[in-house]
Tab-separated table of C-alpha atoms and ligand atoms in Angstrom:
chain	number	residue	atom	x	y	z
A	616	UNK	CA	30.227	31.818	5.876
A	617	UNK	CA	28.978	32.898	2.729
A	618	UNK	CA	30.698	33.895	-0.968
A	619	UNK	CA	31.355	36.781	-1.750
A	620	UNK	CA	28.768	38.956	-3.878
A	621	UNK	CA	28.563	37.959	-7.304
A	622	UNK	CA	30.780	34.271	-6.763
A	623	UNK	CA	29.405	30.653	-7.405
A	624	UNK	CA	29.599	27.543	-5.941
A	625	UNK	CA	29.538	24.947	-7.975
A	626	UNK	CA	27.909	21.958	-6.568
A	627	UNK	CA	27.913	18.612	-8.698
A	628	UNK	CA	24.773	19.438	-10.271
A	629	UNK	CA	26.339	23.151	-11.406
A	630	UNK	CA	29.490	21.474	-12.253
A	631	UNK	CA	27.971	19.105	-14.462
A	632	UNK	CA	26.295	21.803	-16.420
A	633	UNK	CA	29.043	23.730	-16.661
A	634	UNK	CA	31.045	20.940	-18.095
A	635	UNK	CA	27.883	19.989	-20.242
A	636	UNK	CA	28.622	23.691	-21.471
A	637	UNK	CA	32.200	23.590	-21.841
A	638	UNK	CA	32.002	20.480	-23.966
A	639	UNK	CA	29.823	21.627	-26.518
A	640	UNK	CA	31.947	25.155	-26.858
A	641	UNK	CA	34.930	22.768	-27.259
A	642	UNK	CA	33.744	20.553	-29.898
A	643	UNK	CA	32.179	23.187	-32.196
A	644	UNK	CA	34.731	25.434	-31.981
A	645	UNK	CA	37.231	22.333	-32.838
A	646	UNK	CA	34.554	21.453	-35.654
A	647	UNK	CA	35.465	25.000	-37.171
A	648	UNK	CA	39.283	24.213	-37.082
A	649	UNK	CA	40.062	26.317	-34.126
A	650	UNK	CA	43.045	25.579	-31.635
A	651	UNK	CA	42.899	25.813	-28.058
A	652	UNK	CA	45.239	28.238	-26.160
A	653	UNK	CA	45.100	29.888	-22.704
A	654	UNK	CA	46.597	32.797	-20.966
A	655	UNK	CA	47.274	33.930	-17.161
A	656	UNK	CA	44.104	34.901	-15.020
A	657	UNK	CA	46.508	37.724	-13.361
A	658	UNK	CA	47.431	40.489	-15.547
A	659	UNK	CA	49.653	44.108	-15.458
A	660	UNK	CA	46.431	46.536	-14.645
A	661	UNK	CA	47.967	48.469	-17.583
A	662	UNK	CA	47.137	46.180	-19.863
A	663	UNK	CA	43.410	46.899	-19.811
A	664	UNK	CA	43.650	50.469	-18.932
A	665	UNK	CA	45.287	50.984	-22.194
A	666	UNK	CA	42.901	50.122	-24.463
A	667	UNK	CA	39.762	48.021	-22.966
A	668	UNK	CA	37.876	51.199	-22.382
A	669	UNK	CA	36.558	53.541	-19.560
A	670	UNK	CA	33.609	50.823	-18.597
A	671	UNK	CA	35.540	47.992	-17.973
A	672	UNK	CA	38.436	49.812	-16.579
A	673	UNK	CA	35.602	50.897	-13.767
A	674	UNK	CA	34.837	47.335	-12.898
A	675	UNK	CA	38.304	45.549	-12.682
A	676	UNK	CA	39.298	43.826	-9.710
A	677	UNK	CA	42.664	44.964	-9.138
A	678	UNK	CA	45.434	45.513	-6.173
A	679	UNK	CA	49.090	45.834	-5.617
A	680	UNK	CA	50.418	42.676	-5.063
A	681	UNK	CA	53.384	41.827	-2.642
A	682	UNK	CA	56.264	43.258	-5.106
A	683	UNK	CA	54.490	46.713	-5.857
A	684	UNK	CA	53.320	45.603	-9.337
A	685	UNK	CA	49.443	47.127	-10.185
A	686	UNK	CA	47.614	43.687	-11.092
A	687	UNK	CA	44.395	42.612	-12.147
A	688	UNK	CA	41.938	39.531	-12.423
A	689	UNK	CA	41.571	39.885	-15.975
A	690	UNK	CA	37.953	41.128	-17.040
A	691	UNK	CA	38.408	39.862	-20.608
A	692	UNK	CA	40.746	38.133	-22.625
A	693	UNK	CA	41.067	39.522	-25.816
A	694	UNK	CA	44.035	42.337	-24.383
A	695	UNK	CA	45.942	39.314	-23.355
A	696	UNK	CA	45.111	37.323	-26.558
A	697	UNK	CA	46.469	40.878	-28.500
A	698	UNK	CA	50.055	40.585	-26.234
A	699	UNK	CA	50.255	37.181	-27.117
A	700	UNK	CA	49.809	36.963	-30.696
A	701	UNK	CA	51.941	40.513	-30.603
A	702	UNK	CA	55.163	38.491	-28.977
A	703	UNK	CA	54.444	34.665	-30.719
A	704	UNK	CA	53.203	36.047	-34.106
A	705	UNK	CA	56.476	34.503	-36.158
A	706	UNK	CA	55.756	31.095	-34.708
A	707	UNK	CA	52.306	30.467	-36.180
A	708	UNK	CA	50.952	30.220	-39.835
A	709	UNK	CA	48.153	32.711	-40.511
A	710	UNK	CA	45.162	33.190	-40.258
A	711	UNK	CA	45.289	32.075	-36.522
A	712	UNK	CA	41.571	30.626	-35.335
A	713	UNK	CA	42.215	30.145	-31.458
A	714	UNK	CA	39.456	29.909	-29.299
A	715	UNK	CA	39.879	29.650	-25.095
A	716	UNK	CA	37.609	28.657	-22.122
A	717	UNK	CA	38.793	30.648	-18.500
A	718	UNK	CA	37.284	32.260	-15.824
A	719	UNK	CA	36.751	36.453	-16.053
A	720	UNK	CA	35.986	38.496	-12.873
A	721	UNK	CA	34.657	42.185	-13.356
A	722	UNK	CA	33.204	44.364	-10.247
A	723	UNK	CA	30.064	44.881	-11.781
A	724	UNK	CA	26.769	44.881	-9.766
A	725	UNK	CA	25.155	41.660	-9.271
A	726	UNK	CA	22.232	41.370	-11.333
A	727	UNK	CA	20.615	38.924	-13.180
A	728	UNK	CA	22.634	37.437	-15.635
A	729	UNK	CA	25.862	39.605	-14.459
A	730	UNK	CA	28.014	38.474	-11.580
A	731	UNK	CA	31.508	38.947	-10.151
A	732	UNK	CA	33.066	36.211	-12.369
A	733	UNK	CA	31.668	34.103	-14.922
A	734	UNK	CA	33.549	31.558	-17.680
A	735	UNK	CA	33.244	32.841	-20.924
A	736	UNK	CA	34.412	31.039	-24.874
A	737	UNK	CA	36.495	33.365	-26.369
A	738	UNK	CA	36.806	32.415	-30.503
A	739	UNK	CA	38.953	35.160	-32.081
A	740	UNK	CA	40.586	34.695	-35.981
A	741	UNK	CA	43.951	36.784	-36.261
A	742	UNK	CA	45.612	38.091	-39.910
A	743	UNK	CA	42.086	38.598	-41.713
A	744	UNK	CA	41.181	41.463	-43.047
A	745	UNK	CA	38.407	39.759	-45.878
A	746	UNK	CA	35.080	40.034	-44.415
A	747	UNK	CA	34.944	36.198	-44.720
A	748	UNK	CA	36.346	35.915	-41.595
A	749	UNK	CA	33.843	38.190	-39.987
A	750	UNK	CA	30.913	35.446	-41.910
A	751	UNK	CA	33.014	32.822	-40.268
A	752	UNK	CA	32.724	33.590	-36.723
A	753	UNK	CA	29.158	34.602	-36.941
A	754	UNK	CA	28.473	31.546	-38.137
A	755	UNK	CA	30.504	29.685	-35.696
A	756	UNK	CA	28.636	31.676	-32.924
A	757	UNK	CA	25.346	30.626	-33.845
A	758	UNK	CA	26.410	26.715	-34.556
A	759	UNK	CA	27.639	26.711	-31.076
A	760	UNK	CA	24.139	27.810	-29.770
A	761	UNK	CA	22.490	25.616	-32.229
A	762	UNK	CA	24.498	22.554	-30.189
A	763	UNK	CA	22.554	23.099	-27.419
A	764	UNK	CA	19.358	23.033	-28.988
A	765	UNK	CA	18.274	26.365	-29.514
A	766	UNK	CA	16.825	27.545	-32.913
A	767	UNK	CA	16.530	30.827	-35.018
A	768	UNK	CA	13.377	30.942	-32.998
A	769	UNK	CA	15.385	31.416	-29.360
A	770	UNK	CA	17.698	33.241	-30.630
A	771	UNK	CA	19.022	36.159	-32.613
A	772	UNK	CA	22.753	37.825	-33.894
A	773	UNK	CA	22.018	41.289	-34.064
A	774	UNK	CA	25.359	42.831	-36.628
A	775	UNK	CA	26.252	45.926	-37.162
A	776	UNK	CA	29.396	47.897	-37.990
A	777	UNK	CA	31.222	50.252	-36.693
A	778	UNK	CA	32.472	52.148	-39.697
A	779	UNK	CA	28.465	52.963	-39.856
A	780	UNK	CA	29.003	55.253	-37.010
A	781	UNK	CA	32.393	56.436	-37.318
A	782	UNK	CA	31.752	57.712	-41.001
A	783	UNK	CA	28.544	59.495	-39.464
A	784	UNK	CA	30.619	61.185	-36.632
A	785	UNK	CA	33.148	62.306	-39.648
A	786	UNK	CA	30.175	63.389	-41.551
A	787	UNK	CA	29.700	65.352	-38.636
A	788	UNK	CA	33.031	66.645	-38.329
A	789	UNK	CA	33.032	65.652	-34.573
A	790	UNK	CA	36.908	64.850	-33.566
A	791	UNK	CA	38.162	61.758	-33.195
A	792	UNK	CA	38.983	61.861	-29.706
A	793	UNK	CA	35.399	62.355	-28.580
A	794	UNK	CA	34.468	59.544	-30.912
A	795	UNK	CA	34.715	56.804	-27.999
A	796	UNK	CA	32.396	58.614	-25.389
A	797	UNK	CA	30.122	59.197	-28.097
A	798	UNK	CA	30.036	55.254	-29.435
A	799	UNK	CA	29.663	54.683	-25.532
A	800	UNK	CA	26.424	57.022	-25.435
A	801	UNK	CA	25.277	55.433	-28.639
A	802	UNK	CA	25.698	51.732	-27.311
A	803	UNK	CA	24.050	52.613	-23.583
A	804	UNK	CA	20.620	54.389	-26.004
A	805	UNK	CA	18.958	51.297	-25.987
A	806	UNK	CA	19.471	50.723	-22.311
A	807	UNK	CA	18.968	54.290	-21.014
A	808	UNK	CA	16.199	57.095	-20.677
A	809	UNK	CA	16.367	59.330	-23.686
A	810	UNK	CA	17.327	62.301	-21.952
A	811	UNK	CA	20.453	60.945	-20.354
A	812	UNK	CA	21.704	59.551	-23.708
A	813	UNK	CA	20.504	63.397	-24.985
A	814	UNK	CA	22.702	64.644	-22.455
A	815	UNK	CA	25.898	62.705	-23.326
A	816	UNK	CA	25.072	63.253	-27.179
A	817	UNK	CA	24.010	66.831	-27.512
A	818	UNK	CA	23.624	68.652	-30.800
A	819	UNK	CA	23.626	65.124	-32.143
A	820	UNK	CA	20.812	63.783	-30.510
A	821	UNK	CA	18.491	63.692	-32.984
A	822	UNK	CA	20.224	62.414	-36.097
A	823	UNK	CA	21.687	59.616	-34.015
A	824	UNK	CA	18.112	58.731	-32.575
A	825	UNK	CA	16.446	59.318	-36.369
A	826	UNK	CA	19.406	56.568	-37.785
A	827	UNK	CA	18.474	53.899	-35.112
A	828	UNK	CA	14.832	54.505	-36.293
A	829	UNK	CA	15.556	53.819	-39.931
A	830	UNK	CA	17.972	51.334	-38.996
A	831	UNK	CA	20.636	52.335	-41.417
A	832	UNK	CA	21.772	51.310	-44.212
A	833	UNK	CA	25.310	49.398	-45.238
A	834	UNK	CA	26.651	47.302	-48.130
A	835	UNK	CA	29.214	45.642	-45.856
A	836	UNK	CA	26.160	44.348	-43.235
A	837	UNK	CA	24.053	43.044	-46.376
A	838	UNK	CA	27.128	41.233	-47.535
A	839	UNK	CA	27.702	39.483	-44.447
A	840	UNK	CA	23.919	38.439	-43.848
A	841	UNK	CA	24.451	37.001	-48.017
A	842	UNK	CA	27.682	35.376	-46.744
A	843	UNK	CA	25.516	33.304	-43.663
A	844	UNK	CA	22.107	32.728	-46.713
A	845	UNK	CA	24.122	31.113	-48.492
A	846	UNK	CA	24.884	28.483	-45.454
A	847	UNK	CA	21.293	29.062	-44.816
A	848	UNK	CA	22.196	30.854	-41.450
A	849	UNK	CA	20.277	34.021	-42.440
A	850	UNK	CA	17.191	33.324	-40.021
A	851	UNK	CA	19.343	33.637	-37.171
A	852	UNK	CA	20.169	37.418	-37.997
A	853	UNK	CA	19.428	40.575	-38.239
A	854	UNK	CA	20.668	44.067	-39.419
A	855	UNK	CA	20.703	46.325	-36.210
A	856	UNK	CA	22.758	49.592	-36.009
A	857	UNK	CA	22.015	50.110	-32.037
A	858	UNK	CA	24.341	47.786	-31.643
A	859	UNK	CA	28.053	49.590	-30.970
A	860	UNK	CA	29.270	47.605	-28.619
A	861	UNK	CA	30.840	49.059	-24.891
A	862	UNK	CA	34.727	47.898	-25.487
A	863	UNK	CA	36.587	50.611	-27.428
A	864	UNK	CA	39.074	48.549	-29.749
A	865	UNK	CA	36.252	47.571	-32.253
A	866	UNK	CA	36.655	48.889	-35.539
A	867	UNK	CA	34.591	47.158	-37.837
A	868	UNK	CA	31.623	44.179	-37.659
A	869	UNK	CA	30.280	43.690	-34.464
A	870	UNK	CA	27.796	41.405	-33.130
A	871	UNK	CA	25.817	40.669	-29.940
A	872	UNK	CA	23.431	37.415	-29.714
A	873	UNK	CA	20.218	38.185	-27.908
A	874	UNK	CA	17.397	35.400	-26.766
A	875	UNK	CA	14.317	36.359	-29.129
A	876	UNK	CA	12.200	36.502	-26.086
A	877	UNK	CA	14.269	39.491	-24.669
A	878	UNK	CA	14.111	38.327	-21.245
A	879	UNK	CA	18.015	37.941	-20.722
A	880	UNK	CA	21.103	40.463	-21.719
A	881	UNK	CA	23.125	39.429	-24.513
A	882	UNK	CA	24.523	35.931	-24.742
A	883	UNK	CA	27.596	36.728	-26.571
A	884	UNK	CA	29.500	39.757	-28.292
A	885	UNK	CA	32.443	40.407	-30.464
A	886	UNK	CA	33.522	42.057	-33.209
A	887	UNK	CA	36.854	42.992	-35.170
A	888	UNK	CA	39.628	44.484	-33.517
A	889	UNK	CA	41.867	45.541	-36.501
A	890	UNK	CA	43.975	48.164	-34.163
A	891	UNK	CA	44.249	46.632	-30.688
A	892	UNK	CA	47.952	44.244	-31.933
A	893	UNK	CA	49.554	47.248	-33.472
A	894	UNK	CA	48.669	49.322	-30.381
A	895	UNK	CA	49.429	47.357	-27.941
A	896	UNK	CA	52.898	46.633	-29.296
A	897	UNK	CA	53.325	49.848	-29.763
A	898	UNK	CA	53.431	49.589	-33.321
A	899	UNK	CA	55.444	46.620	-33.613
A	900	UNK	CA	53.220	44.349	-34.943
A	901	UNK	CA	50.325	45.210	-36.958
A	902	UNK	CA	47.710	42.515	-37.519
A	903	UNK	CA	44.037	42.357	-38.295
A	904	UNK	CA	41.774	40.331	-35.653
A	905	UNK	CA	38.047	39.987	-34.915
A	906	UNK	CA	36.239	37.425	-32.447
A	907	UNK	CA	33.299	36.809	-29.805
A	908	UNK	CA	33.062	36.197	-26.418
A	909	UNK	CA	29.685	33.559	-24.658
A	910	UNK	CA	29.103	34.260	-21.373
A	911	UNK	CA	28.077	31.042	-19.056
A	912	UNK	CA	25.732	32.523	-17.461
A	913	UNK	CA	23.042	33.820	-19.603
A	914	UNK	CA	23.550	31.127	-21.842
A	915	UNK	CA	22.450	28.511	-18.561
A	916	UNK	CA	19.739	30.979	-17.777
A	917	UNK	CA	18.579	30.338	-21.729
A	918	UNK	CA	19.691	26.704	-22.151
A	919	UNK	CA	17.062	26.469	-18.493
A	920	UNK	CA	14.375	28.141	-20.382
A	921	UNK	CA	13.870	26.398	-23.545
A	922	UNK	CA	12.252	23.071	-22.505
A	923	UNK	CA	14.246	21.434	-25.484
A	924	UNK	CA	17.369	22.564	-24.694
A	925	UNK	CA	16.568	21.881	-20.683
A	926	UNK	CA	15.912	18.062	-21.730
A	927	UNK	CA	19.012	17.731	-24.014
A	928	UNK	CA	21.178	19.061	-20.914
A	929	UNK	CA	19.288	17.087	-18.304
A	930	UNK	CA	19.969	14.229	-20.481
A	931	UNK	CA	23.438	14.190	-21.175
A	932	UNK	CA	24.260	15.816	-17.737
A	933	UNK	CA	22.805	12.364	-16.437
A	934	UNK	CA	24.279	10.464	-18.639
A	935	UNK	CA	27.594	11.907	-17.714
A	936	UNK	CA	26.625	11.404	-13.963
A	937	UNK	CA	25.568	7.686	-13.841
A	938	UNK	CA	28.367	5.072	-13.185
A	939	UNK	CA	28.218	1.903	-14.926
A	940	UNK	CA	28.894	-1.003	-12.344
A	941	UNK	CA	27.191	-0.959	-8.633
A	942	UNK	CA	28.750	-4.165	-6.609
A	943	UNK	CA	26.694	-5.403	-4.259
A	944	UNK	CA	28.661	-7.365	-1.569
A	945	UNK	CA	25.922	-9.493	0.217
A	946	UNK	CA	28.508	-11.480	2.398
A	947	UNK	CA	31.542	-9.356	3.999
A	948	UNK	CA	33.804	-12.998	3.459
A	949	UNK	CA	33.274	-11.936	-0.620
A	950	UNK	CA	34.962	-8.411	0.152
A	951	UNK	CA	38.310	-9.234	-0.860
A	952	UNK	CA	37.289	-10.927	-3.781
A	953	UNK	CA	35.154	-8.358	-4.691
A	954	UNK	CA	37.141	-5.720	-4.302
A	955	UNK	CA	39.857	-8.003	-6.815
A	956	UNK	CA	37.446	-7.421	-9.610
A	957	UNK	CA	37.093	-3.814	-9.083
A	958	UNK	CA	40.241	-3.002	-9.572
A	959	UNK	CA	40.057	-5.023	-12.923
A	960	UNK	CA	36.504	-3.389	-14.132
A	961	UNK	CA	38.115	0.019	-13.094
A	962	UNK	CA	41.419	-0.773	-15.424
A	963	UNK	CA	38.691	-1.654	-18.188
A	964	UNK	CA	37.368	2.069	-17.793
A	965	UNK	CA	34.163	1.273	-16.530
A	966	UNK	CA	32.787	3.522	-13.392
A	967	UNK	CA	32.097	0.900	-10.708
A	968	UNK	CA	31.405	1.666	-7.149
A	969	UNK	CA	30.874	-0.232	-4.256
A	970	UNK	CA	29.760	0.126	-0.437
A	971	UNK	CA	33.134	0.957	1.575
A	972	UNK	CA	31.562	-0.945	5.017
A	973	UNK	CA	28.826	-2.950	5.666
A	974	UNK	CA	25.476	-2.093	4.495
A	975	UNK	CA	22.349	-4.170	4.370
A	976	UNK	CA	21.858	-5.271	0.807
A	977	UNK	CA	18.417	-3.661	-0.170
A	978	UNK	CA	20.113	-0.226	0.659
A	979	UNK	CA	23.010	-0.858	-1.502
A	980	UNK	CA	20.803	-1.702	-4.667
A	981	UNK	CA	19.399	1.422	-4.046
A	982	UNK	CA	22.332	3.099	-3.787
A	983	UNK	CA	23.247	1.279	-6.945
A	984	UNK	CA	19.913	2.814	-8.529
A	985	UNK	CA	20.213	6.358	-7.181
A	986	UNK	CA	23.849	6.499	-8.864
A	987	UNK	CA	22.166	5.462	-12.508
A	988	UNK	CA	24.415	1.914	-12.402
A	989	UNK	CA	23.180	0.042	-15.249
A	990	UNK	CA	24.052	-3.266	-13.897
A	991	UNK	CA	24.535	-4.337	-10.285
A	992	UNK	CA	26.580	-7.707	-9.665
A	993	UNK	CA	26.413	-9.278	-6.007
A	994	UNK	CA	29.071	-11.318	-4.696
A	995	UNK	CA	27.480	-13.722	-1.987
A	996	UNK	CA	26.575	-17.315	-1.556
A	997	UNK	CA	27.032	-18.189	-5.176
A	998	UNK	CA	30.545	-17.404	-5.211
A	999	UNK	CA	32.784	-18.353	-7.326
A	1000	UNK	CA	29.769	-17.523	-8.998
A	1001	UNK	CA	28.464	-13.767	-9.007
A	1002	UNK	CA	24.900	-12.748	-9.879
A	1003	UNK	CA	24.780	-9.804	-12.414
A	1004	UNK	CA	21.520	-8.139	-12.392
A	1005	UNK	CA	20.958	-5.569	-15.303
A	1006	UNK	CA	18.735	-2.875	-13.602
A	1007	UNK	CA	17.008	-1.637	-16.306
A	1008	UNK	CA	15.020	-4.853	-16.808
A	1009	UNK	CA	15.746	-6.421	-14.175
A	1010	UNK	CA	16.928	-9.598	-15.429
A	1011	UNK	CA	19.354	-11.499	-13.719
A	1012	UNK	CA	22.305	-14.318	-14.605
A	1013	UNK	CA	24.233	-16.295	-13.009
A	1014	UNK	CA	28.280	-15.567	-14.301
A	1015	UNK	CA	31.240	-17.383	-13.071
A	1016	UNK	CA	34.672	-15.381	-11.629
A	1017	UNK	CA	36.345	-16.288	-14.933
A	1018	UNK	CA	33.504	-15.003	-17.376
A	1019	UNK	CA	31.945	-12.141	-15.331
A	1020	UNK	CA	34.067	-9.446	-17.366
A	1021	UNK	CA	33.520	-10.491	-20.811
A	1022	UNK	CA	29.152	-11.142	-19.893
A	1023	UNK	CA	29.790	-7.579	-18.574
A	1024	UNK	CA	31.124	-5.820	-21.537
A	1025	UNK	CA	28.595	-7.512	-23.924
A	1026	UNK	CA	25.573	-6.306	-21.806
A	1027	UNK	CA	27.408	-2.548	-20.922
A	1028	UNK	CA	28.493	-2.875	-25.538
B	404	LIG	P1	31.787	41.259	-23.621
B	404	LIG	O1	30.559	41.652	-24.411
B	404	LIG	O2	32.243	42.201	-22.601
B	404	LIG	O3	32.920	40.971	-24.685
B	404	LIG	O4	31.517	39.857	-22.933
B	404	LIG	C1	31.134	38.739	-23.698
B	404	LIG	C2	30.048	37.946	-22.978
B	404	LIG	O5	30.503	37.572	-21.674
B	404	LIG	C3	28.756	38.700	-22.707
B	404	LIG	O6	27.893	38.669	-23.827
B	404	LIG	C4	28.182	37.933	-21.535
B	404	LIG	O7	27.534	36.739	-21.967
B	404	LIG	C5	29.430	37.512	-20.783
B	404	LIG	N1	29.670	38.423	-19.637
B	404	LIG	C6	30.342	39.583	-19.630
B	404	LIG	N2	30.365	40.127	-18.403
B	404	LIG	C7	29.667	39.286	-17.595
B	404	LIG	C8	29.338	39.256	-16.201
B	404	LIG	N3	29.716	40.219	-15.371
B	404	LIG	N4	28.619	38.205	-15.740
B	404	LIG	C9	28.232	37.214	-16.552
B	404	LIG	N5	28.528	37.166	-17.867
B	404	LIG	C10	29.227	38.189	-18.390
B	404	LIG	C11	34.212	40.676	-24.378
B	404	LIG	O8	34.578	40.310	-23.292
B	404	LIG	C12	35.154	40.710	-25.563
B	404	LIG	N6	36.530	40.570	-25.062
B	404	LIG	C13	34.777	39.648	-26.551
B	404	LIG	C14	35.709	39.527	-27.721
B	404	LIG	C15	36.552	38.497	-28.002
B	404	LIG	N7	35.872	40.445	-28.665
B	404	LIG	C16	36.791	40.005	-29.518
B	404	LIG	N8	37.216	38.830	-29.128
């Protein structure tokens, strides 16, 4: 029995760098004043075929579930996040700075970096429209890569704009319907053999292909990489115009983070969204929005290939691992008594385990070393006496059963 193609396990090791990853998202993003919300994993398929795009619309995971309704694993949350804010708008002060951790599942093929489902940060502001915001959130994004240990020299937020390419197309007098395919074509350049991108792009080709040469030019771009100087951010990115992004709601700034190495496909993307509330609802509510997205899985890849960042998530991985308390019952007669001052350690918070039968005494202070207990304390002969042994230096003391707890919390202070 196998998973399926493109699913993890997650064995303790995996799940303790996953939650290593989750915590830092958390606490940055809360650093930044952002609020935690969370919407259903199951979703009308409607929702994304409206306005997620062609790509994405190719790689949901959807069915017909038992009452007839078309449904979806969502492949994103930032439709959802749009309904939402649509239907709870009233309730909330803005701007609104939410940010979510969940679980996304596109049927994409498995590839390095890409799998069936993957956990991803979403950090979206709602009811901005000053280009603050947009400095805000790229500045968030690379602060939340900085907390793992990764520098402007791992690293890089290539920004560019969309309004750079729609005012070109206009320029152009292309229509606006064909304006998506084309943005697609544009975004895939980079990725792609010229001559399918010259297929897709036409009469076009070469003024699109001479722009990403010169790498454009916009006022809005140089005000955001001032905006992220001034925090003295402006290492960590760089003007690049290739960059149009695949969803189709985008309408202004967008962003992609790339390791500087190139080895991996993008860490995180985003952008603003100024359109997606007020067509979602139908017209109903009209808000400005922009936000990111950080995939879990390129960012382990990364976080696994900078020896720095490695250490810094071995270490507190470890750290998060280890219990504090092994107890070593030499004598089964000391079980019950042993087991009396578990339960109390346990109420005090501290991890203590213990051996649940019999086991010969050298094994269980090596069970009590494997698990990373800082101090072992054996219940035997000396009782009502027990012998607490700190591990790390090996230094043992005699404690009786009425003092044990408070020797323990000076040496575990
Ligand atoms: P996205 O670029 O499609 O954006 O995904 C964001 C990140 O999720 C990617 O940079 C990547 O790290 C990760 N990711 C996406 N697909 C996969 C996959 N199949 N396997 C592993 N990781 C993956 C969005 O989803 C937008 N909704 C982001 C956003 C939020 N825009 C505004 N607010």
């Amino acid at each position: 029995m196998q998973t399926l193609p493109g699913f993890r396990d997650f064995l303790p090791d995996q799940c303790a760098a996953r939650n290593y990853i989750f915590a830092r998202w958390r606490e940055v993003a809360r650093r930044y004043g952002f609020v935690e919300w969370e919407g259903p994993v199951l979703e009308p398929t409607e929702l994304y075929k409206k306005k997620s795009g062609a790509e994405i619309v190719d790689q949901l995971f959807n069915f017909t579930d038992k009452g007839e309704r078309e449904v979806a694993l969502r492949p994103e949350l930032t439709p959802t996040l749009a309904r939402v804010v649509a239907t709870h708008e009233r309730e909330f002060k803005k701007p609104l700075k939410w940010f979510s951790i969940g679980q996304f599942f596109r049927y994409e093929k498995q590839q390095r970096g890409r799998l069936r489902e993957h956990f991803q940060l979403n950090c979206d502001i709602i009811g901005e429209t000053d280009l603050a915001a947009d400095i805000e959130l790229v500045a968030l994004c690379i602060d939340i890569l900085c907390a793992f240990g990764l520098t402007e020299k791992d690293f890089v937020v290539r920004i560019s704009d969309r309004d750079f390419w729609t005012n070109f197309l206009r320029e152009k007098n292309v229509s606006p319907d064909r304006w998506e395919e084309l943005l697609q074509a544009i975004d895939k350049s980079g990725r792609e053999p010229r001559e399918k991108t010259a297929e897709k792009l036409g009469e076009l080709t070469d003024p699109v292909f001479a722009l990403l040469k010169s790498g454009g030019k916009s006022e809005k771009l140089d005000k955001v990489v001032d905006g992220l100087g001034i925090r003295g951010l402006a290492d960590f990115v760089a003007i690049d115009v290739g960059i149009v992004r695949g969803l189709a709601y985008y309408t202004g700034i967008v962003f992609e983070v790339f390791d500087r190495a190139g080895k991996f496909r993008a860490i995180a993307g985003g952008g603003r969204y100024d359109n997606l509330i007020q067509q979602l609802s139908d017209g109903a509510v009209s808000m400005p929005a922009l936000g990111f997205a950080m995939g879990d899985v390129v960012l382990g890849e990364v976080i696994k290939e900078i020896p720095r960042a490695n250490e810094a998530m071995q270490k507190a991985t470890a750290s998060d691992r280890n219990i504090d308390i092994y107890i070593v019952i030499a004598k089964e007669e000391r079980r019950a008594d042993a087991l009396t001052q578990i339960q109390q350690l346990r109420d005090r918070g501290y991890r203590v385990d213990y051996p649940l039968t019999t086991t010969k005494v050298a094994r269980q202070f090596q069970t009590a070393e494997d698990a990373g207990a800082s101090l072992a304390i054996l219940f035997g002969d000396e009782w009502p006496e027990v012998a607490v042994k700190n591990l790390a230096t090996g230094e043992q003391q005699l404690a009786s059963r009425d003092d044990f707890i408070s020797r323990v919390e000076a040496l575990l202070r």
